[in-house]
Short mmCIF file of C-alpha atoms and ligand atoms in Angstrom, two decimals:
data_model
loop_
_atom_site.label_atom_id
_atom_site.label_comp_id
_atom_site.label_asym_id
_atom_site.label_seq_id
_atom_site.Cartn_x
_atom_site.Cartn_y
_atom_site.Cartn_z
CA MET A 274 232.31 -163.76 -4.12
CA LYS A 275 235.83 -161.56 -3.24
CA GLU A 276 238.17 -163.48 -4.77
CA ASN A 277 240.22 -163.77 -1.34
CA LYS A 278 237.28 -165.38 0.56
CA LYS A 279 237.38 -169.14 1.04
CA GLU A 280 234.11 -170.62 -0.95
CA ILE A 281 233.12 -173.65 0.88
CA ILE A 282 231.63 -176.15 -1.06
CA GLU A 283 230.98 -179.19 0.70
CA ASP A 284 232.17 -180.32 4.57
CA LEU A 285 233.50 -183.58 3.98
CA GLY A 286 233.60 -184.91 7.65
CA ASP A 287 236.84 -185.43 10.00
CA GLY A 288 237.65 -182.03 9.86
CA LEU A 289 237.99 -181.60 5.97
CA ILE A 290 236.28 -179.25 4.05
CA LEU A 291 236.56 -178.86 0.03
CA ARG A 292 237.00 -175.50 -1.47
CA ARG A 293 237.74 -173.62 -3.88
CA SER A 294 241.16 -172.10 -4.44
CA ASN A 295 241.57 -168.37 -3.84
CA ILE A 296 244.56 -165.49 -4.34
CA LEU A 297 245.60 -166.48 -0.73
CA ASP A 298 246.36 -169.82 -1.65
CA VAL A 299 249.25 -168.89 -4.10
CA GLU A 300 252.41 -170.14 -2.05
CA THR A 301 250.41 -172.67 -0.13
CA LEU A 302 249.88 -174.12 -3.38
CA ARG A 303 253.20 -173.65 -4.72
CA ASP A 304 254.62 -175.85 -1.85
CA PHE A 305 252.30 -178.34 -2.06
CA ASN A 306 252.68 -179.08 -5.80
CA GLY A 307 255.94 -178.96 -5.43
CA ARG A 308 256.01 -181.79 -2.72
CA MET A 309 253.92 -184.21 -4.10
CA HIS A 310 255.13 -183.61 -7.64
CA VAL A 311 258.76 -184.30 -6.92
CA ASN A 312 261.42 -184.07 -9.55
CA SER A 313 263.67 -187.29 -11.32
CA GLY A 314 265.73 -186.81 -7.81
CA GLY A 315 262.68 -188.06 -5.36
CA GLU A 316 263.22 -183.98 -4.58
CA PHE A 317 260.81 -181.28 -4.47
CA SER A 318 260.38 -180.02 -7.85
CA GLU A 319 260.80 -176.10 -8.32
CA SER A 320 259.85 -176.61 -11.66
CA ILE A 321 256.45 -177.71 -10.90
CA ALA A 322 255.82 -175.05 -8.10
CA ALA A 323 257.18 -172.31 -10.47
CA TRP A 324 254.47 -173.40 -12.76
CA ILE A 325 251.85 -173.70 -9.90
CA LYS A 326 252.56 -170.44 -8.93
CA ASP A 327 252.59 -168.80 -12.47
CA LEU A 328 248.65 -170.16 -12.54
CA ALA A 329 247.20 -169.60 -9.11
CA SER A 330 248.79 -165.79 -9.36
CA GLY A 331 246.39 -165.10 -12.37
CA ASN A 332 248.56 -164.09 -14.85
CA HIS A 333 247.42 -167.40 -17.02
CA PRO A 334 245.14 -165.94 -19.54
CA THR A 335 242.78 -168.85 -19.29
CA PHE A 336 243.13 -169.79 -15.64
CA LYS A 337 241.98 -167.83 -12.56
CA PRO A 338 243.37 -167.91 -9.21
CA LYS A 339 240.16 -170.02 -8.48
CA ASP A 340 240.51 -172.52 -10.64
CA PHE A 341 242.36 -175.11 -8.12
CA THR A 342 240.16 -177.71 -6.25
CA ILE A 343 241.42 -177.95 -2.49
CA VAL A 344 240.72 -180.36 0.69
CA GLU A 345 241.95 -178.59 3.19
CA ASP A 346 242.23 -180.30 6.84
CA THR A 347 240.47 -177.41 9.13
CA ARG A 348 242.54 -178.85 12.11
CA THR A 349 246.02 -177.63 10.64
CA GLY A 350 244.49 -175.31 8.25
CA LYS A 351 247.08 -177.23 5.50
CA ILE A 352 246.17 -178.44 1.74
CA VAL A 353 245.94 -182.01 1.82
CA SER A 354 244.49 -182.49 -1.29
CA SER A 355 243.84 -180.75 -4.82
CA LEU A 356 243.89 -180.72 -8.82
CA ASN A 357 242.98 -177.63 -11.34
CA LEU A 358 241.37 -177.12 -14.13
CA ILE A 359 242.50 -175.32 -17.20
CA HIS A 360 240.31 -173.60 -19.39
CA GLN A 361 240.94 -174.29 -23.38
CA LYS A 362 239.79 -174.56 -27.13
CA TRP A 363 240.43 -177.18 -29.23
CA SER A 364 239.36 -178.17 -32.50
CA PHE A 365 238.20 -181.20 -34.67
CA GLU A 366 239.55 -180.96 -37.93
CA GLY A 367 238.55 -176.81 -37.92
CA ILE A 368 235.13 -177.10 -35.46
CA GLU A 369 235.86 -175.48 -32.08
CA PHE A 370 234.87 -176.33 -28.73
CA GLY A 371 235.89 -175.79 -24.72
CA VAL A 372 237.99 -178.02 -22.98
CA GLY A 373 238.52 -178.46 -19.62
CA ARG A 374 242.03 -179.73 -18.68
CA ILE A 375 242.68 -181.33 -15.21
CA GLU A 376 246.36 -181.20 -13.82
CA ALA A 377 248.26 -181.21 -10.67
CA VAL A 378 246.22 -184.09 -9.24
CA ALA A 379 247.79 -185.32 -5.51
CA THR A 380 247.00 -186.15 -1.94
CA GLU A 381 249.20 -185.85 0.71
CA ALA A 382 250.22 -189.82 2.06
CA ASP A 383 248.34 -189.99 5.03
CA TYR A 384 245.06 -188.84 3.29
CA ARG A 385 245.14 -191.12 0.39
CA ARG A 386 242.69 -194.13 -0.89
CA ARG A 387 239.95 -192.13 0.86
CA GLY A 388 238.07 -190.87 -2.61
CA LEU A 389 239.80 -187.19 -1.89
CA VAL A 390 240.47 -187.24 -5.98
CA ARG A 391 237.41 -188.73 -7.04
CA LYS A 392 235.29 -186.16 -4.81
CA GLN A 393 237.34 -183.28 -6.75
CA MET A 394 237.10 -185.26 -10.23
CA ASP A 395 233.30 -184.73 -9.93
CA LEU A 396 233.43 -181.45 -8.87
CA ALA A 397 235.78 -180.14 -12.12
CA HIS A 398 233.74 -182.12 -14.24
CA GLN A 399 230.55 -179.78 -12.96
CA TRP A 400 232.94 -176.58 -13.09
CA SER A 401 233.73 -177.54 -16.71
CA GLU A 402 230.14 -178.96 -17.89
CA ASP A 403 228.84 -175.72 -16.65
CA ARG A 404 231.31 -174.00 -18.84
CA GLY A 405 230.23 -175.69 -21.77
CA ASP A 406 233.11 -177.62 -22.43
CA LYS A 407 232.72 -180.64 -24.20
CA ILE A 408 235.55 -182.83 -23.36
CA GLN A 409 237.25 -183.16 -20.00
CA ALA A 410 241.34 -183.97 -20.87
CA ILE A 411 244.47 -185.27 -18.65
CA THR A 412 247.77 -186.25 -19.21
CA GLY A 413 248.47 -188.66 -16.14
CA ILE A 414 249.37 -191.89 -14.14
CA PRO A 415 248.45 -195.12 -16.19
CA TRP A 416 245.10 -196.43 -15.85
CA TYR A 417 244.10 -194.47 -12.83
CA TYR A 418 241.66 -191.56 -14.38
CA ARG A 419 239.63 -194.76 -16.39
CA GLN A 420 238.10 -195.00 -13.05
CA PHE A 421 236.34 -191.44 -13.35
CA GLY A 422 235.23 -192.12 -17.51
CA TYR A 423 237.75 -191.16 -18.84
CA GLU A 424 239.75 -193.27 -22.32
CA MET A 425 243.53 -192.98 -23.35
CA THR A 426 242.35 -192.05 -26.90
CA VAL A 427 244.86 -189.16 -28.62
CA ASN A 428 248.56 -189.60 -28.86
CA LEU A 429 250.35 -187.80 -26.26
CA GLY A 430 254.37 -187.47 -27.30
CA GLY A 431 256.40 -190.22 -29.13
CA GLY A 432 258.45 -189.33 -32.03
CA ARG A 433 262.24 -189.91 -33.48
CA ARG A 434 265.45 -189.33 -31.64
CA GLY A 435 268.31 -188.33 -33.90
CA PHE A 436 272.37 -188.18 -33.20
CA LEU A 437 274.51 -185.60 -33.73
CA PRO A 438 277.42 -187.42 -36.07
CA ASP A 439 274.32 -187.34 -38.75
CA ILE A 440 273.70 -184.03 -38.70
CA PRO A 441 274.93 -182.63 -42.37
CA ILE A 442 277.87 -180.19 -41.82
CA LEU A 443 277.74 -176.76 -43.61
CA LYS A 444 280.39 -176.55 -46.36
CA LYS A 445 282.80 -174.12 -45.62
CA ASP A 446 282.20 -171.29 -48.50
CA GLN A 447 278.81 -171.88 -47.61
CA ASP A 448 276.39 -169.30 -45.18
CA GLU A 449 273.73 -170.95 -43.30
CA PRO A 450 270.75 -170.58 -45.70
CA TYR A 451 267.64 -170.63 -42.76
CA VAL A 452 268.65 -168.68 -39.67
CA VAL A 453 266.98 -169.80 -36.28
CA ARG A 454 266.34 -166.84 -33.99
CA GLN A 455 264.65 -165.51 -30.59
CA PRO A 456 261.04 -164.20 -31.90
CA THR A 457 259.80 -160.41 -31.20
CA LYS A 458 256.47 -159.47 -30.52
CA LYS A 459 255.75 -158.94 -34.44
CA GLU A 460 256.21 -162.36 -35.29
CA ILE A 461 253.45 -163.90 -33.02
CA PRO A 462 250.62 -163.74 -35.29
CA LEU A 463 252.74 -165.58 -37.96
CA ILE A 464 253.49 -168.02 -35.57
CA LYS A 465 250.02 -168.67 -34.41
CA ASP A 466 248.81 -168.34 -38.02
CA LEU A 467 251.56 -171.17 -39.36
CA SER A 468 250.04 -173.07 -35.87
CA GLU A 469 246.91 -173.19 -37.19
CA TYR A 470 247.47 -174.02 -40.72
CA THR A 471 249.61 -177.11 -39.78
CA ALA A 472 247.31 -178.54 -37.61
CA LYS A 473 244.93 -179.32 -40.40
CA ARG A 474 247.90 -182.50 -40.66
CA HIS A 475 245.74 -183.98 -37.04
CA THR A 476 242.39 -184.96 -36.07
CA LEU A 477 242.72 -182.45 -33.02
CA SER A 478 244.79 -179.42 -32.05
CA CYS A 479 244.77 -177.26 -29.43
CA LYS A 480 244.14 -173.06 -30.20
CA ARG A 481 246.19 -170.37 -29.01
CA ASP A 482 245.52 -167.19 -29.92
CA VAL A 483 248.08 -164.31 -29.71
CA GLU A 484 247.61 -163.41 -26.08
CA MET A 485 248.33 -167.28 -25.61
CA TRP A 486 251.39 -167.55 -28.05
CA SER A 487 252.79 -164.23 -26.16
CA TYR A 488 252.28 -165.90 -22.67
CA GLU A 489 253.85 -168.94 -24.12
CA ILE A 490 256.80 -166.75 -25.20
CA PHE A 491 257.50 -164.30 -22.93
CA GLY A 492 255.14 -164.72 -19.73
CA ARG A 493 256.30 -167.55 -17.77
CA ASN A 494 258.23 -168.36 -15.06
CA LYS A 495 261.61 -168.99 -16.28
CA ASN A 496 262.12 -172.15 -14.36
CA SER A 497 258.54 -173.50 -15.35
CA ALA A 498 257.96 -176.87 -15.97
CA VAL A 499 255.93 -176.34 -19.00
CA ARG A 500 257.70 -173.35 -20.37
CA PHE A 501 259.68 -174.19 -23.86
CA ASN A 502 261.86 -171.86 -26.07
CA THR A 503 259.99 -170.72 -29.31
CA ARG A 504 262.43 -169.79 -31.94
CA VAL A 505 261.69 -168.07 -35.72
CA ILE A 506 263.18 -169.69 -38.88
CA GLU A 507 264.06 -166.62 -41.47
CA ASP A 508 265.58 -167.13 -44.72
CA SER A 509 268.41 -165.03 -46.09
CA ASP A 510 265.84 -161.92 -46.99
CA GLY A 511 265.20 -162.26 -43.17
CA LYS A 512 261.67 -163.30 -44.21
CA PHE A 513 259.73 -165.51 -41.45
CA VAL A 514 259.34 -169.17 -43.17
CA GLY A 515 258.65 -171.46 -39.71
CA TYR A 516 259.37 -171.83 -36.21
CA ILE A 517 260.47 -174.08 -33.48
CA LEU A 518 259.67 -175.00 -30.09
CA HIS A 519 262.47 -176.43 -27.91
CA ASN A 520 263.37 -177.24 -24.16
CA PHE A 521 265.11 -174.72 -22.45
CA LYS A 522 267.65 -177.27 -20.93
CA LEU A 523 269.27 -180.88 -21.78
CA SER A 524 267.01 -183.69 -20.88
CA GLY A 525 269.63 -186.18 -20.28
CA MET A 526 272.26 -185.39 -22.98
CA SER A 527 269.38 -184.65 -25.36
CA LEU A 528 267.72 -181.55 -26.55
CA ASN A 529 264.10 -182.42 -27.06
CA ILE A 530 262.22 -180.65 -29.61
CA PHE A 531 258.00 -179.98 -29.22
CA GLU A 532 256.98 -178.49 -32.41
CA TYR A 533 258.50 -177.63 -35.91
CA GLU A 534 256.45 -176.18 -38.60
CA ILE A 535 257.59 -174.36 -41.98
CA ILE A 536 255.29 -172.35 -44.03
CA ASP A 537 253.87 -174.24 -47.68
CA GLY A 538 255.91 -173.98 -50.60
CA LEU A 539 259.21 -174.73 -48.98
CA SER A 540 260.98 -177.77 -49.13
CA TRP A 541 261.57 -179.39 -45.48
CA LEU A 542 264.66 -180.73 -47.06
CA ASP A 543 265.92 -176.95 -47.85
CA VAL A 544 265.23 -175.61 -44.14
CA THR A 545 265.95 -178.70 -42.24
CA PRO A 546 270.36 -179.11 -42.14
CA SER A 547 270.16 -175.46 -40.92
CA VAL A 548 267.74 -175.95 -38.12
CA LEU A 549 269.59 -179.57 -36.98
CA ARG A 550 272.93 -177.27 -36.90
CA TYR A 551 270.72 -174.52 -34.98
CA LEU A 552 269.79 -177.18 -32.61
CA GLU A 553 273.46 -179.00 -32.15
CA LYS A 554 274.65 -175.32 -31.33
CA THR A 555 271.97 -174.65 -28.69
CA GLY A 556 272.30 -177.92 -27.29
CA LYS A 557 275.97 -177.77 -26.71
CA ASP A 558 275.81 -174.22 -25.22
CA TYR A 559 273.28 -175.79 -22.68
CA ALA A 560 275.53 -178.23 -22.13
CA LYS A 561 278.74 -175.70 -21.22
CA LYS A 562 276.30 -173.82 -18.89
CA GLU A 563 274.83 -176.85 -17.44
CA SER A 564 277.68 -178.28 -16.38
CA THR A 565 279.49 -178.03 -13.01
CA LYS A 566 282.90 -178.95 -11.40
CA LYS A 567 281.19 -182.45 -10.29
CA LEU A 568 279.53 -183.64 -13.74
CA LYS A 569 280.38 -182.46 -16.75
CA LYS A 570 277.34 -182.34 -19.21
CA GLU A 571 277.47 -183.09 -22.99
CA MET A 572 274.51 -182.97 -25.70
CA LYS A 573 274.73 -186.23 -27.89
CA SER A 574 271.43 -186.56 -29.52
CA PHE A 575 268.03 -184.38 -30.78
CA ASN A 576 264.56 -185.91 -29.62
CA LEU A 577 262.01 -184.79 -31.93
CA GLN A 578 259.29 -185.11 -29.88
CA LEU A 579 256.50 -184.59 -32.90
CA GLY A 580 254.09 -187.72 -32.66
CA GLU A 581 253.85 -190.51 -34.59
CA ASP A 582 254.13 -188.94 -37.89
CA HIS A 583 255.85 -185.58 -39.27
CA PRO A 584 257.14 -184.31 -42.34
CA VAL A 585 260.81 -184.30 -40.94
CA TYR A 586 260.69 -187.85 -40.34
CA PHE A 587 259.60 -188.58 -44.14
CA ILE A 588 263.33 -186.22 -44.63
CA LEU A 589 265.51 -187.64 -41.78
CA GLN A 590 264.75 -191.62 -42.61
CA ASN A 591 267.37 -193.78 -40.85
CA LYS A 592 269.33 -191.03 -39.35
CA ALA A 593 266.62 -190.11 -36.57
CA PRO A 594 266.01 -193.90 -36.19
CA GLN A 595 265.42 -194.20 -32.45
CA ILE A 596 261.56 -194.52 -32.24
CA ASN A 597 259.87 -193.80 -29.39
CA THR A 598 256.19 -194.86 -29.07
CA PRO A 599 253.70 -192.28 -28.04
CA TYR A 600 251.69 -192.13 -24.83
CA ALA A 601 248.10 -190.96 -24.61
CA TRP A 602 246.11 -188.27 -23.64
CA TYR A 603 242.92 -189.65 -21.29
CA LEU A 604 239.91 -187.94 -22.63
CA ARG A 605 236.45 -187.69 -21.28
CA LEU A 606 233.52 -187.23 -23.24
CA PRO A 607 230.29 -186.99 -21.23
CA ASP A 608 227.93 -186.36 -24.37
CA ILE A 609 228.71 -188.36 -27.15
CA VAL A 610 225.54 -187.38 -29.36
CA GLY A 611 226.02 -183.71 -28.55
CA PHE A 612 229.54 -183.65 -29.91
CA LEU A 613 228.77 -186.13 -33.30
CA ASN A 614 226.37 -183.59 -33.91
CA HIS A 615 229.10 -180.56 -32.95
CA ILE A 616 231.40 -182.10 -35.28
CA SER A 617 228.87 -183.08 -38.19
CA PRO A 618 229.94 -180.85 -41.05
CA VAL A 619 233.18 -182.68 -40.68
CA LEU A 620 231.58 -186.01 -41.19
CA GLU A 621 229.52 -184.85 -43.46
CA GLU A 622 232.56 -183.86 -45.85
CA ARG A 623 234.36 -187.14 -44.88
CA LEU A 624 230.66 -188.63 -46.57
CA ALA A 625 230.91 -186.82 -49.40
CA LYS A 626 234.82 -187.54 -50.12
CA SER A 627 233.94 -191.50 -49.54
CA TYR A 628 232.49 -194.51 -51.69
CA VAL A 629 228.90 -193.98 -49.79
CA VAL A 630 228.86 -190.37 -50.73
CA GLY A 631 225.10 -189.17 -50.52
CA HIS A 632 224.08 -192.13 -48.27
CA SER A 633 220.84 -192.50 -47.04
CA GLY A 634 219.62 -195.02 -44.03
CA GLU A 635 220.96 -195.42 -40.00
CA LEU A 636 223.88 -196.58 -38.36
CA LYS A 637 223.16 -197.99 -35.12
CA LEU A 638 226.14 -197.98 -33.07
CA ASN A 639 225.99 -200.05 -29.64
CA PHE A 640 227.75 -199.45 -26.30
CA PHE A 641 226.08 -201.69 -24.51
CA LYS A 642 224.98 -199.46 -22.01
CA SER A 643 224.04 -196.97 -24.13
CA GLY A 644 224.18 -196.30 -27.90
CA VAL A 645 224.06 -193.66 -31.07
CA ILE A 646 222.11 -193.86 -34.11
CA LEU A 647 223.33 -191.95 -36.49
CA HIS A 648 220.64 -190.75 -39.36
CA PHE A 649 221.79 -189.97 -43.00
CA ASP A 650 219.54 -188.23 -45.55
CA LYS A 651 220.89 -187.66 -48.50
CA GLY A 652 224.76 -186.85 -47.36
CA LYS A 653 223.57 -184.88 -44.47
CA ILE A 654 224.25 -186.60 -40.55
CA LYS A 655 221.93 -186.55 -37.15
CA ALA A 656 223.06 -188.11 -34.18
CA GLU A 657 220.61 -189.24 -32.10
CA ALA A 658 220.74 -191.13 -28.52
CA TRP A 659 219.80 -195.11 -28.24
CA ASP A 660 218.69 -195.42 -24.98
CA LYS A 661 218.08 -199.00 -25.04
CA PRO A 662 220.76 -200.67 -27.31
CA ASP A 663 220.70 -204.56 -27.92
CA PHE A 664 223.49 -206.49 -29.44
CA GLU A 665 221.53 -208.16 -31.70
CA ASP A 666 219.69 -205.19 -33.62
CA ALA A 667 223.57 -202.85 -33.39
CA HIS A 668 224.95 -202.52 -36.56
CA VAL A 669 228.51 -201.97 -34.72
CA ASN A 670 229.41 -202.84 -31.36
CA PHE A 671 232.13 -200.84 -29.29
CA PRO A 672 232.78 -202.19 -25.58
CA ASP A 673 233.35 -199.71 -22.95
CA LEU A 674 235.07 -196.48 -24.21
CA SER A 675 236.73 -197.67 -27.40
CA PHE A 676 234.38 -195.73 -30.36
CA LEU A 677 236.49 -192.82 -28.29
CA LYS A 678 239.60 -194.51 -30.17
CA ILE A 679 237.89 -194.28 -33.82
CA LEU A 680 236.27 -191.26 -33.23
CA PHE A 681 239.35 -188.98 -32.73
CA GLY A 682 241.43 -191.00 -35.08
CA HIS A 683 243.77 -192.50 -32.85
CA ARG A 684 242.98 -196.05 -34.26
CA ASP A 685 241.05 -197.52 -37.14
CA TYR A 686 238.67 -200.17 -37.24
CA GLU A 687 241.15 -203.12 -38.43
CA GLU A 688 243.61 -202.01 -35.52
CA LEU A 689 240.38 -202.21 -32.95
CA ASN A 690 238.69 -205.39 -34.00
CA THR A 691 241.96 -207.02 -33.62
CA ALA A 692 242.37 -205.99 -30.38
CA TYR A 693 238.59 -206.39 -29.06
CA ALA A 694 236.43 -209.70 -30.00
CA ASP A 695 233.38 -207.99 -28.60
CA LEU A 696 234.31 -204.78 -31.25
CA TYR A 697 232.76 -205.95 -34.81
CA CYS A 698 230.58 -205.00 -37.99
CA ASP A 699 227.87 -207.53 -37.54
CA SER A 700 228.16 -208.62 -41.21
CA ASN A 701 224.52 -208.72 -41.82
CA HIS A 702 224.56 -205.15 -42.43
CA MET A 703 226.46 -205.18 -45.47
CA HIS A 704 226.61 -200.82 -45.07
CA ALA A 705 227.91 -200.76 -41.47
CA ARG A 706 231.53 -201.09 -41.97
CA PRO A 707 231.74 -199.19 -45.38
CA LEU A 708 229.90 -196.10 -43.40
CA LEU A 709 232.00 -196.66 -40.42
CA GLU A 710 235.47 -196.36 -42.61
CA ALA A 711 234.06 -193.80 -44.38
CA LEU A 712 233.04 -191.64 -41.35
CA PHE A 713 235.85 -192.35 -38.99
CA ILE A 714 239.63 -192.07 -40.58
CA ARG A 715 242.70 -193.23 -38.36
CA LYS A 716 244.33 -189.63 -38.14
CA PRO A 717 246.98 -189.09 -35.52
CA SER A 718 246.98 -186.47 -33.63
CA ASN A 719 250.04 -184.76 -31.57
CA PHE A 720 249.89 -181.16 -30.00
CA MET A 721 250.62 -179.12 -27.16
CA ALA A 722 247.73 -178.31 -25.08
CA ILE A 723 247.52 -175.00 -22.68
CA GLU A 724 249.09 -175.66 -19.24
C1 LIG B 166 247.32 -191.04 -7.17
C2 LIG B 166 246.61 -189.98 -6.25
C3 LIG B 166 246.67 -188.92 -6.78
C4 LIG B 166 245.29 -190.84 -5.51
O1 LIG B 166 245.15 -189.93 -4.45
P1 LIG B 166 243.88 -190.46 -3.47
O2 LIG B 166 243.12 -189.14 -2.79
O3 LIG B 166 244.26 -191.45 -2.85
O4 LIG B 166 242.67 -191.12 -4.32
P2 LIG B 166 241.01 -191.56 -4.59
O5 LIG B 166 241.19 -192.20 -2.83
O6 LIG B 166 240.18 -190.67 -4.86
O7 LIG B 166 241.07 -192.28 -5.86
C5 LIG B 166 240.13 -193.02 -6.16
C6 LIG B 166 239.84 -194.17 -6.37
O8 LIG B 166 241.30 -195.00 -6.98
C7 LIG B 166 241.90 -196.13 -5.71
N1 LIG B 166 243.02 -195.42 -6.01
C8 LIG B 166 243.87 -194.42 -5.40
N2 LIG B 166 244.86 -194.64 -5.99
C9 LIG B 166 245.21 -195.47 -6.85
C10 LIG B 166 246.37 -195.46 -7.50
N3 LIG B 166 247.81 -195.17 -7.36
N4 LIG B 166 246.01 -196.54 -8.60
C11 LIG B 166 245.15 -197.04 -8.42
N5 LIG B 166 243.76 -196.62 -7.90
C12 LIG B 166 244.09 -196.00 -7.18
C13 LIG B 166 241.22 -195.32 -4.75
O9 LIG B 166 241.37 -196.48 -3.69
C14 LIG B 166 239.93 -195.23 -4.94
O10 LIG B 166 239.22 -196.12 -5.47
P3 LIG B 166 237.29 -196.03 -5.05
O11 LIG B 166 237.06 -195.07 -5.38
O12 LIG B 166 236.95 -197.43 -6.04
O13 LIG B 166 237.49 -196.74 -3.50
C15 LIG B 166 247.66 -190.01 -4.86
O14 LIG B 166 248.21 -191.36 -4.56
C16 LIG B 166 248.86 -189.02 -5.27
O15 LIG B 166 248.85 -187.92 -4.87
N6 LIG B 166 250.07 -189.75 -5.65
C17 LIG B 166 251.25 -188.92 -6.06
C18 LIG B 166 251.06 -188.00 -7.21
C19 LIG B 166 250.58 -188.35 -8.23
O16 LIG B 166 250.63 -189.39 -8.49
N7 LIG B 166 249.41 -187.81 -8.82
C20 LIG B 166 248.83 -188.24 -9.72
C21 LIG B 166 249.72 -187.29 -11.42
S1 LIG B 166 248.71 -187.69 -12.41
#
């Protein structure tokens, strides 16, 4: 199929067609999404429009101009509904798999509640599964995506906010021990490696190769809603010791920070004061640049959007006093058995380090309409579908999609058991809870996926 030919997938009747996007849709997709995903003032979002243009033009390393679904009204030739699928690789404690991230979901007001998004979700799921992705993921409005088989099951955002008076002042006779500056192309592999190394703190992480990092730093439109500034941290000898990602403008009176990592063997206590002073200076420079005659902008705080837990919180303690609880990613896992077998090396390692090392036997997980039997053979683990589960025969019961919360380290058994009365280990099966808690560990994730 030629890149600029309309690939019609289905005639939806009433003059509407469902089709793939192509390179000729760049401007109409840009305009449609800018109007649909308005800014905080309710106006056309130039930053969303810039992001969509980047994606649709084909410059993005993991996205092609044909990766939007479009519903077009053939009577007017206009796009009336659309979404897209952004390909990426994620990792579960080092084990990689493909993910299809669905974003930019919208329907023109006059065409809503006719099932147009449902149709496109089905199509995007098919595209993603055809590519071999194990998971589909969305950051989206509350509840809505549960209708399409998703559960909110990985932290999204959240963190701590601190205020300028708490930033340590550099003594008059002291040189800044660490300098924060723009990266060069040469430093991209160092940033990539450090990002991969520190991802070990989390259950899930997103992989960025050198090309993707290069695109993030040098390739995106400067107004894009998903661009951030990457800065490297170096010591007094000019040696790379870490990096930080922050917004390129103020959000209200705050500068948002999305990642902050330093190399192993270095104290966070040593580096953090220099980084905070850099953030203060940068935020104040942005405030000056963003001020107009009518509106004087000010920077008053730094917002560490580093998730539920991060080494810098341990350093700052009550100097970053405001706690912002995370929202959540929606994940869809169509083949739980296949996924459990894919990550079995991680589960086997957890078992080997637990009090139930070398276990043999089985653990029957009941999801009510389906289930999984985990077979243990001297510490080896294999998952198998349990087609006709029965709660009287089950070892652990998980209503709806609650199992995903424990699988992805979002919540532990105790928390889930408190939240759902019908989620429990059957006390007649003594092995159930020790095995469950050996395999599934609460280890919250925080990562920036590819967008
Ligand atoms: C939210 C939005 C994308 C829904 O589009 P739509 O084409 O009306 O969606 P659909 O009709 O395919 O919805 C599928 C189901 O969700 C229901 N639904 C639609 N909007 C809903 C909403 N806001 N909340 C809850 N359910 C909703 C529909 O009735 C339908 O239910 P059914 O399949 O049981 O009949 C659309 O209202 C929109 O563009 N909003 C503004 C932009 C936005 O918020 N986008 C989402 C960003 S994550």
